Amino acid sequence: MASATALFYSSLTPKPKLVYQNSVPKHRPSLLIVSSATNDSHNSAPPTALKNRRPAEENIRDEARRHRLVDGGSSSEFSAKYVPFNAGQYSVESYSLDEIVYRSNSGGLLDVQHDMDALKRYDGAYWRSLFDSRVGKTTWPYGSGVWSKKEWVLPEIDPDDIVSAFEGNSNLFWAERFGKEFLNMNDLWVKHCGISHTGSFKDLGMTVLVSQVNRLRKLNRPVVGVGCASTGDTSAALSAYCASAGIPSVVFLPANKISMAQLVQPIANGAFVLSIDTDFDGCMKLIREVTSELPIYLANSLNSLRLEGQKTAAIEILQQFDWEVPDWVIVPGGNLGNIYAFYKGFKMCEELGLVDRIPRLVCAQSANANPLYLYYKSGWKNFKPVTANSTFASAIQIGDPVSIERAVYALKNSDGIVAEATEEELMDATAQADSTGMFICPHTGVALAALIKLRKSGVIGASDRTVVVSTAHGLKFTQSKIDYHSKAIDGMQCRFANLPVQVKNDFGAVMDLLQQYLKKGPKVYESEH
Ligand SMILES: Cc1ncc(COP(=O)(O)O)c(C=O)c1O
Ligand SMILES: N[C@@H](CCOP(=O)(O)O)C(=O)O
């Protein structure tokens, strides 16, 4: 006799439930019908078959390979190639991703163009289900937030060539107290891209670039090592991913302009580290010259491969809101690849029917390194690189951003805005965020300071759903926090400083202090110190 549960399920209109399995049936990427429950999670039946644990002698890469072999190989029905950035429909220039090319014939930027017609053979609901089905698994390579979107990233790479730390899937933090206390907002979110393998969003792009390098080396292309110029985070990601794949890495750092934590990352990961007596823009110029002479592959975001990984953070945000589109996304900008990556991720989701619009983008710059802001203020009339001044947001101390055209394109096509923040504004915003339980980097402080201004001017409304992209981990920037909280910054009030109180090793003295603190109330006590 049928059980009560079976009768209950049989009374529901059966709709195929799509569940991811790591085998990839040809012409139907990575989806398998395993039960006939409805898609409504309240009504869904438990899966009918339990998966067997893989044999002890097999690792997750082997397991994925075995499944591909059973399913008849891993040939992809999707593809991508390099084209000149924003070339227009009549351009025929294109390059295979297996070529080593960073610039178009005319010297312009490149973009990775996907075969959208092939992707459009599946509807938005299909892609949403596919991506959702891969979250939270350890299946190679889909346990990564980047590679869980493989068909939209590098569709043709063999999973065996992928170098991944299961990056991505970062926390989308509801900034409840910060929103309520400082901005009268209740739908404010911080996408913590810096809570990641090497502590910044660069991991998202670097897994893609280093995986492609791994493939190029297996194809015997002339790539002896990989190199970048860096303000600290790109070099950390590059050296870690290269070390994990056994590929040599070379990093050019502006001497004395990056944090100690960032400097030690490539050193520890065994990179060849050159500390050069110039700024980031000087290092960038040098690495471009060097990589055009030597078989060292360029890993900066001038290389459009990086942006394919970085764009998955945008897809993830939509996914985390159950495919509802936020009103605003605020991104700190330096070399300006990331703002375009976000635009591209959102735009692909719109074009492929996962969502019906894209959010408005805000790019936030430090006032000490603000070439995009100045360009925006000129009505996009007059772009001039600047010499970037020193800023606590040291990773965006960039005066001649390589992706300027990409950023302008992203902002114009998303009804976007550019904002800037002074040193005091960005450090205050950082301290305010930290006082509500975050521990953010100064670049995220730039983005929050921009948000504070846009809220005050009424551009962003109290109930607008807003996402601030946090780009690095605060632990990389502890010196700036120490300077702020010890009020050791010339000309800065440090209004939100929380000074430690020195007290002798004496019970009475400690009790006196605590009683004062409790009597006055923590808030009053803090503002007096
Ligand atoms: C922590 C951090 N935030 C923001 C940025 C800016 O990103 P992009 O250069 O893509 O504009 C960078 C690097 O430039 C960074 O390292
Ligand atoms: N902040 C970056 C600067 C270089 O940016 P990239 O995205 O072009 O590599 C860094 O951390 O080096």
XYZ file of C-alpha atoms and ligand atoms in Angstrom:
557
model
C 0.000 0.000 0.000
C 1.213 3.490 -0.804
C 2.578 5.415 2.172
C 0.969 8.693 3.295
C 4.037 10.613 2.060
C 3.840 9.003 -1.363
C 0.109 9.787 -1.596
C 0.800 13.384 -0.564
C 3.434 13.798 -3.284
C 1.373 12.081 -5.940
C -1.427 14.601 -5.298
C 0.847 17.474 -6.365
C 1.130 18.442 -10.003
C 4.516 16.965 -10.854
C 7.036 19.420 -12.263
C 10.545 18.149 -12.906
C 12.901 19.176 -10.161
C 16.302 20.012 -11.573
C 19.173 18.940 -9.416
C 22.797 19.334 -10.254
C 24.951 16.274 -10.688
C 28.621 16.497 -11.547
C 28.262 14.426 -14.671
C 27.506 16.622 -17.673
C 25.063 15.082 -20.107
C 25.823 16.316 -23.622
C 23.593 19.171 -24.836
C 22.096 19.604 -21.387
C 24.734 21.180 -19.171
C 24.992 19.833 -15.681
C 21.342 19.278 -14.888
C 19.698 15.983 -14.154
C 16.075 15.170 -13.415
C 16.139 13.091 -10.247
C 12.615 13.350 -8.924
C 9.223 14.601 -9.925
C 8.545 16.846 -6.976
C 7.517 20.450 -7.525
C 10.040 23.263 -7.562
C 8.422 24.695 -4.450
C 10.798 23.821 -1.629
C 7.910 23.384 0.835
C 6.442 20.667 -1.326
C 9.540 18.989 -2.675
C 10.085 15.321 -2.063
C 13.426 14.088 -0.760
C 15.750 12.969 -3.571
C 14.977 9.422 -4.598
C 18.596 8.227 -4.914
C 21.450 8.760 -2.484
C 24.821 9.459 -4.016
C 27.528 6.942 -3.230
C 30.715 8.258 -1.697
C 33.598 8.266 -4.190
C 36.206 5.508 -3.762
C 38.889 6.337 -1.181
C 41.711 6.351 -3.745
C 39.940 8.919 -5.922
C 40.120 12.707 -5.372
C 37.460 15.217 -6.436
C 39.270 16.077 -9.678
C 39.486 12.357 -10.590
C 35.853 11.897 -9.680
C 34.771 14.730 -11.989
C 36.942 13.244 -14.777
C 35.357 9.822 -14.310
C 31.880 11.310 -14.613
C 32.881 13.180 -17.786
C 34.230 9.983 -19.306
C 31.027 8.102 -18.486
C 29.032 10.912 -20.120
C 31.201 10.890 -23.218
C 33.718 13.673 -22.780
C 33.540 17.311 -21.859
C 33.137 19.032 -25.207
C 31.202 22.221 -24.708
C 28.349 23.556 -26.755
C 29.347 27.012 -25.567
C 32.346 29.087 -26.591
C 34.046 32.447 -26.085
C 36.688 34.527 -27.872
C 38.499 37.853 -27.557
C 37.082 40.780 -29.540
C 38.014 44.469 -29.474
C 36.165 46.148 -26.624
C 32.965 47.917 -27.777
C 33.934 47.378 -31.422
C 30.468 47.541 -32.916
C 28.582 44.938 -34.936
C 30.654 45.243 -38.142
C 34.017 44.393 -36.587
C 35.364 40.982 -37.624
C 38.516 41.069 -35.497
C 38.652 38.238 -32.972
C 41.183 35.948 -31.266
C 41.022 32.531 -29.685
C 41.397 32.543 -25.903
C 44.396 30.272 -26.500
C 46.272 33.158 -28.140
C 48.490 35.429 -26.073
C 47.024 38.824 -26.836
C 46.105 41.737 -24.586
C 45.314 44.520 -27.056
C 43.335 44.842 -30.300
C 44.940 45.684 -33.664
C 44.364 49.366 -33.038
C 45.903 49.141 -29.558
C 42.531 49.235 -27.776
C 41.188 47.048 -24.971
C 39.820 43.560 -25.577
C 36.726 41.895 -24.203
C 35.763 38.244 -23.861
C 32.696 37.703 -26.030
C 30.506 34.671 -25.354
C 28.400 32.902 -27.966
C 25.181 34.425 -26.675
C 23.038 32.578 -29.229
C 24.236 29.268 -27.794
C 23.607 30.428 -24.219
C 20.139 31.693 -25.230
C 19.097 28.182 -26.224
C 18.361 27.819 -22.513
C 15.981 30.181 -20.769
C 16.529 32.277 -17.663
C 14.774 29.779 -15.401
C 17.140 27.067 -16.596
C 20.254 29.093 -15.795
C 18.901 30.172 -12.422
C 18.202 26.544 -11.479
C 21.591 25.408 -12.734
C 23.516 28.031 -10.779
C 21.392 27.558 -7.658
C 21.896 23.791 -7.770
C 25.678 24.150 -7.551
C 25.912 26.392 -4.476
C 27.386 24.915 -1.327
C 28.835 21.762 -2.908
C 32.389 20.447 -3.100
C 31.999 19.021 -6.585
C 34.962 19.881 -8.825
C 35.060 22.607 -10.085
C 31.562 23.877 -9.233
C 32.299 24.300 -5.521
C 33.811 27.600 -6.603
C 31.469 30.573 -6.924
C 33.288 31.398 -10.163
C 33.322 27.929 -11.731
C 29.726 27.255 -10.714
C 29.103 29.645 -13.628
C 31.673 27.942 -15.879
C 29.492 28.053 -19.034
C 29.509 31.869 -18.760
C 33.182 32.186 -17.768
C 35.538 29.896 -19.703
C 33.131 27.389 -21.253
C 35.773 25.414 -23.116
C 38.443 24.894 -20.473
C 38.922 21.321 -19.314
C 38.111 21.090 -15.584
C 41.446 19.285 -15.232
C 43.228 22.554 -16.084
C 41.345 24.651 -13.561
C 43.294 26.131 -10.644
C 40.759 26.975 -7.963
C 40.624 27.610 -4.225
C 36.819 27.337 -4.280
C 36.749 31.125 -4.264
C 33.560 33.200 -4.428
C 30.265 32.383 -2.710
C 31.145 35.270 -0.389
C 28.841 36.491 2.320
C 26.225 39.109 1.500
C 26.053 40.810 4.886
C 22.907 42.640 5.987
C 24.335 45.869 7.451
C 21.415 46.216 9.816
C 22.926 48.449 12.498
C 25.076 50.579 10.184
C 22.067 51.155 7.926
C 19.697 51.984 10.766
C 21.982 54.168 12.904
C 23.891 56.140 10.313
C 21.668 56.179 7.243
C 18.101 55.414 8.254
C 18.177 52.505 5.797
C 16.804 49.025 6.329
C 17.860 47.283 3.134
C 21.605 47.912 3.083
C 23.967 45.046 2.263
C 27.715 44.594 2.102
C 29.036 42.005 -0.347
C 32.135 40.755 1.436
C 34.332 39.878 -1.577
C 37.383 40.344 0.673
C 36.471 37.381 2.877
C 38.244 35.168 0.437
C 41.266 32.951 -0.117
C 43.859 35.769 -0.329
C 41.661 38.442 1.251
C 40.371 40.348 -1.771
C 38.055 40.117 -4.792
C 41.101 39.533 -7.004
C 40.778 35.781 -6.341
C 37.666 35.738 -8.540
C 39.592 36.898 -11.586
C 42.861 35.189 -10.800
C 41.426 31.673 -10.729
C 40.322 32.247 -14.337
C 43.576 33.781 -15.526
C 45.854 31.226 -13.878
C 43.654 28.347 -15.081
C 43.978 29.599 -18.657
C 47.756 29.944 -18.171
C 47.837 26.366 -16.909
C 46.065 25.310 -20.092
C 48.395 27.396 -22.304
C 51.426 25.768 -20.704
C 49.970 22.307 -21.320
C 49.450 23.376 -24.952
C 53.188 24.270 -25.011
C 52.536 27.976 -25.541
C 55.536 30.139 -24.597
C 54.580 31.094 -21.041
C 57.455 30.832 -18.580
C 55.725 32.711 -15.797
C 52.997 35.212 -14.965
C 53.559 38.836 -13.930
C 51.672 41.841 -12.614
C 52.033 45.340 -11.288
C 50.168 45.703 -8.046
C 49.010 47.861 -5.183
C 48.966 44.678 -3.109
C 45.890 42.576 -3.797
C 46.500 41.473 -7.390
C 50.016 40.347 -6.419
C 48.681 38.404 -3.429
C 46.145 36.569 -5.565
C 48.527 35.967 -8.445
C 51.274 34.549 -6.262
C 48.898 32.257 -4.357
C 47.197 30.779 -7.432
C 50.520 30.391 -9.251
C 52.096 28.739 -6.213
C 49.202 26.338 -5.998
C 49.711 25.333 -9.665
C 53.539 25.371 -9.540
C 53.796 28.279 -12.008
C 56.451 30.990 -11.450
C 55.103 34.472 -10.649
C 56.744 37.891 -10.834
C 55.306 40.945 -9.094
C 56.167 44.646 -9.425
C 55.257 46.632 -6.320
C 55.564 50.382 -5.726
C 58.127 50.636 -2.898
C 56.661 51.677 0.475
C 53.166 52.185 -0.910
C 51.425 48.974 0.105
C 50.529 47.524 3.487
C 52.874 45.128 5.279
C 50.274 42.340 5.186
C 49.981 42.693 1.404
C 53.750 42.775 0.929
C 54.259 39.579 2.866
C 51.686 37.621 0.828
C 53.679 37.236 -2.442
C 56.894 36.853 -0.457
C 55.430 33.927 1.477
C 53.976 32.390 -1.686
C 57.390 32.332 -3.347
C 56.887 35.005 -6.019
C 59.813 36.930 -7.487
C 59.072 40.296 -5.851
C 60.481 43.550 -7.234
C 59.974 46.590 -5.022
C 60.323 49.516 -7.422
C 60.945 53.157 -6.626
C 57.834 54.464 -8.385
C 54.057 54.484 -7.981
C 51.541 51.901 -9.243
C 51.190 53.640 -12.620
C 54.980 53.423 -13.049
C 54.923 49.697 -12.191
C 52.060 49.148 -14.646
C 53.994 50.807 -17.459
C 57.028 48.645 -16.688
C 55.140 45.347 -16.568
C 53.472 46.116 -19.892
C 56.878 46.697 -21.469
C 58.388 43.606 -19.842
C 55.519 41.291 -20.835
C 55.789 42.425 -24.451
C 59.482 41.397 -24.463
C 59.587 38.263 -22.290
C 57.417 35.117 -22.194
C 55.760 36.355 -19.014
C 51.973 36.419 -19.183
C 50.295 39.660 -18.048
C 47.954 39.176 -15.094
C 46.582 42.679 -14.566
C 42.971 43.452 -15.450
C 44.094 44.929 -18.739
C 43.893 41.221 -19.542
C 40.155 40.746 -20.065
C 40.226 37.138 -18.779
C 40.362 38.482 -15.225
C 37.039 40.262 -15.618
C 35.288 37.014 -16.577
C 35.872 35.764 -13.040
C 35.192 39.081 -11.350
C 31.800 39.421 -13.062
C 30.522 36.365 -11.165
C 30.262 38.487 -7.988
C 27.422 40.379 -9.693
C 25.662 37.133 -10.607
C 26.124 35.948 -7.038
C 24.488 39.093 -5.641
C 21.379 38.469 -7.770
C 21.396 34.827 -6.745
C 21.665 35.762 -3.048
C 18.583 37.981 -3.432
C 16.770 35.038 -5.040
C 17.152 36.745 -8.437
C 15.649 40.063 -7.354
C 17.592 43.082 -8.579
C 18.917 45.607 -6.028
C 18.488 49.310 -6.772
C 22.116 50.335 -6.314
C 25.531 48.673 -6.268
C 28.502 50.755 -5.085
C 32.015 49.658 -6.081
C 35.333 51.305 -5.121
C 37.364 52.018 -8.265
C 41.110 52.173 -9.006
C 42.368 50.531 -12.202
C 38.643 50.325 -13.083
C 38.322 46.730 -14.256
C 35.934 45.738 -11.489
C 33.202 48.284 -12.154
C 32.988 46.960 -15.720
C 33.071 43.353 -14.478
C 30.023 44.073 -12.303
C 28.234 45.703 -15.216
C 29.009 42.733 -17.454
C 27.750 40.194 -14.898
C 24.479 42.063 -14.392
C 24.015 42.673 -18.115
C 24.496 38.989 -19.012
C 21.842 38.062 -16.443
C 19.450 40.532 -18.046
C 20.210 39.456 -21.618
C 19.824 35.784 -20.795
C 16.519 36.322 -18.994
C 17.542 35.606 -15.382
C 16.380 39.097 -14.347
C 14.521 41.899 -16.106
C 16.755 44.916 -15.359
C 20.140 45.859 -13.941
C 20.967 47.972 -10.872
C 22.351 51.519 -11.042
C 26.100 51.442 -10.463
C 28.152 53.869 -8.398
C 31.926 53.958 -8.718
C 33.572 55.464 -5.634
C 37.072 56.931 -5.735
C 39.435 58.403 -3.188
C 39.637 62.198 -3.677
C 43.428 61.746 -3.679
C 43.265 59.444 -6.725
C 40.191 60.525 -8.637
C 40.745 60.643 -12.424
C 37.373 58.987 -13.148
C 35.551 61.381 -10.828
C 37.109 64.402 -12.542
C 36.194 62.984 -15.943
C 32.586 62.389 -14.801
C 32.379 65.927 -13.401
C 33.549 67.305 -16.756
C 30.474 65.701 -18.333
C 32.674 62.953 -19.787
C 34.394 65.601 -21.904
C 37.943 65.679 -20.807
C 39.841 62.655 -19.462
C 43.236 63.381 -17.988
C 45.324 60.897 -16.009
C 46.472 62.348 -12.683
C 49.419 61.714 -10.412
C 47.730 59.852 -7.579
C 48.439 61.184 -4.105
C 48.939 59.089 -1.047
C 45.692 57.719 0.406
C 44.728 55.331 3.185
C 42.866 53.489 0.430
C 46.281 52.537 -0.891
C 45.089 49.768 -3.211
C 43.236 52.373 -5.319
C 46.073 54.903 -5.418
C 46.000 54.851 -9.218
C 46.111 57.900 -11.493
C 46.085 56.376 -14.986
C 43.556 53.509 -14.898
C 43.941 50.981 -17.722
C 40.192 50.264 -17.919
C 38.964 53.845 -18.186
C 36.917 53.115 -21.356
C 35.375 50.032 -19.778
C 34.351 52.016 -16.672
C 32.771 54.831 -18.682
C 30.845 52.281 -20.746
C 29.578 50.539 -17.593
C 28.497 53.777 -15.954
C 26.802 55.253 -19.019
C 24.865 52.035 -19.610
C 23.699 51.628 -16.019
C 22.603 55.221 -15.377
C 25.628 55.262 -13.114
C 27.254 57.838 -10.863
C 30.821 58.545 -9.777
C 31.470 59.813 -6.249
C 34.592 60.606 -4.264
C 35.607 60.576 -0.602
C 38.255 62.570 1.257
C 40.682 60.871 3.622
C 38.657 61.981 6.631
C 35.382 60.814 5.093
C 36.718 57.391 4.172
C 38.407 56.805 7.517
C 35.325 57.958 9.473
C 33.093 55.701 7.382
C 35.476 52.786 7.982
C 35.427 53.393 11.751
C 31.634 53.749 11.771
C 31.227 50.464 9.900
C 33.674 48.735 12.234
C 31.779 50.081 15.265
C 28.710 48.167 14.023
C 30.537 44.839 13.858
C 32.261 44.895 10.470
C 36.044 45.094 9.988
C 36.370 46.683 6.588
C 39.245 47.904 4.438
C 39.650 51.623 3.618
C 38.464 51.034 0.018
C 35.150 49.781 1.347
C 35.273 52.937 3.509
C 35.440 54.963 0.269
C 32.312 53.196 -0.998
C 30.467 53.703 2.309
C 31.472 57.378 2.433
C 30.052 57.749 -1.085
C 26.843 56.106 0.111
C 26.605 58.498 3.087
C 26.845 61.466 0.694
C 24.334 60.043 -1.766
C 21.894 59.382 1.082
C 22.331 62.919 2.439
C 21.682 64.433 -0.983
C 18.621 62.215 -1.402
C 19.948 60.461 -4.517
C 19.732 57.118 -2.725
C 16.449 56.724 -0.851
C 15.890 55.306 2.638
C 14.248 52.146 1.340
C 16.405 51.623 -1.743
C 17.965 48.183 -1.712
C 21.656 49.003 -1.831
C 24.735 46.792 -2.010
C 28.181 48.092 -1.112
C 30.974 45.937 -2.502
C 33.659 45.304 0.101
C 36.792 44.559 -1.895
C 39.425 43.462 0.637
C 39.722 42.137 4.167
C 40.212 44.743 6.889
C 42.989 42.656 8.429
C 45.248 43.689 5.540
C 44.984 47.330 6.650
C 45.419 47.261 10.412
C 48.032 50.055 10.481
C 45.512 52.589 9.157
C 43.070 51.511 11.879
C 45.751 51.813 14.563
C 46.637 55.326 13.330
C 42.978 56.341 13.360
C 42.084 54.915 16.762
C 45.196 56.413 18.353
C 44.313 59.795 16.788
C 47.745 59.855 15.183
C 46.696 61.285 11.815
C 47.703 64.902 11.176
C 44.759 67.179 10.496
C 42.147 64.463 11.097
C 39.688 64.667 13.983
C 39.198 60.887 14.086
C 35.655 61.421 15.430
C 34.953 57.743 15.901
C 38.266 56.776 17.520
C 38.100 54.248 20.330
C 41.224 54.782 22.400
C 42.406 52.031 24.707
C 42.679 53.230 28.323
C 45.940 52.649 30.182
C 45.443 51.456 33.745
C 47.763 50.039 36.352
C 47.541 46.443 37.496
C 45.273 47.206 40.450
C 41.764 45.904 41.195
C 40.579 49.253 42.650
C 41.824 51.273 39.681
C 40.176 48.880 37.217
C 36.879 48.980 39.187
C 36.906 52.806 39.279
C 37.270 52.967 35.536
C 34.570 50.389 34.901
C 32.158 52.163 37.260
C 32.726 55.489 35.474
C 32.188 53.727 32.169
C 28.961 52.064 33.272
C 27.595 55.202 35.027
C 28.080 57.494 32.075
C 26.990 54.899 29.570
C 29.325 53.467 26.950
C 28.273 56.043 24.287
C 29.088 59.136 26.425
C 32.270 57.571 27.695
C 33.462 56.832 24.182
C 32.886 60.364 22.923
C 34.854 61.828 25.857
C 37.911 59.712 25.133
C 40.975 46.438 -2.248
C 40.714 47.010 -3.584
N 39.585 47.673 -3.779
C 39.282 48.208 -4.970
C 40.147 48.102 -6.029
C 39.738 48.706 -7.316
O 39.455 47.756 -8.304
P 39.696 48.136 -9.819
O 41.159 48.339 -9.994
O 39.201 46.992 -10.576
O 38.941 49.405 -10.046
C 41.368 47.441 -5.861
C 42.370 47.349 -6.932
O 42.511 48.217 -7.742
C 41.641 46.867 -4.622
O 42.766 46.178 -4.424
N 44.362 47.163 -6.698
C 45.086 46.456 -7.676
C 45.666 47.336 -8.740
C 45.860 46.579 -10.019
O 44.612 46.235 -10.490
P 44.325 45.120 -11.572
O 42.938 44.693 -11.254
O 44.459 45.774 -12.879
O 45.298 44.016 -11.418
C 46.114 45.584 -6.970
O 45.784 45.050 -5.935
O 47.215 45.417 -7.436
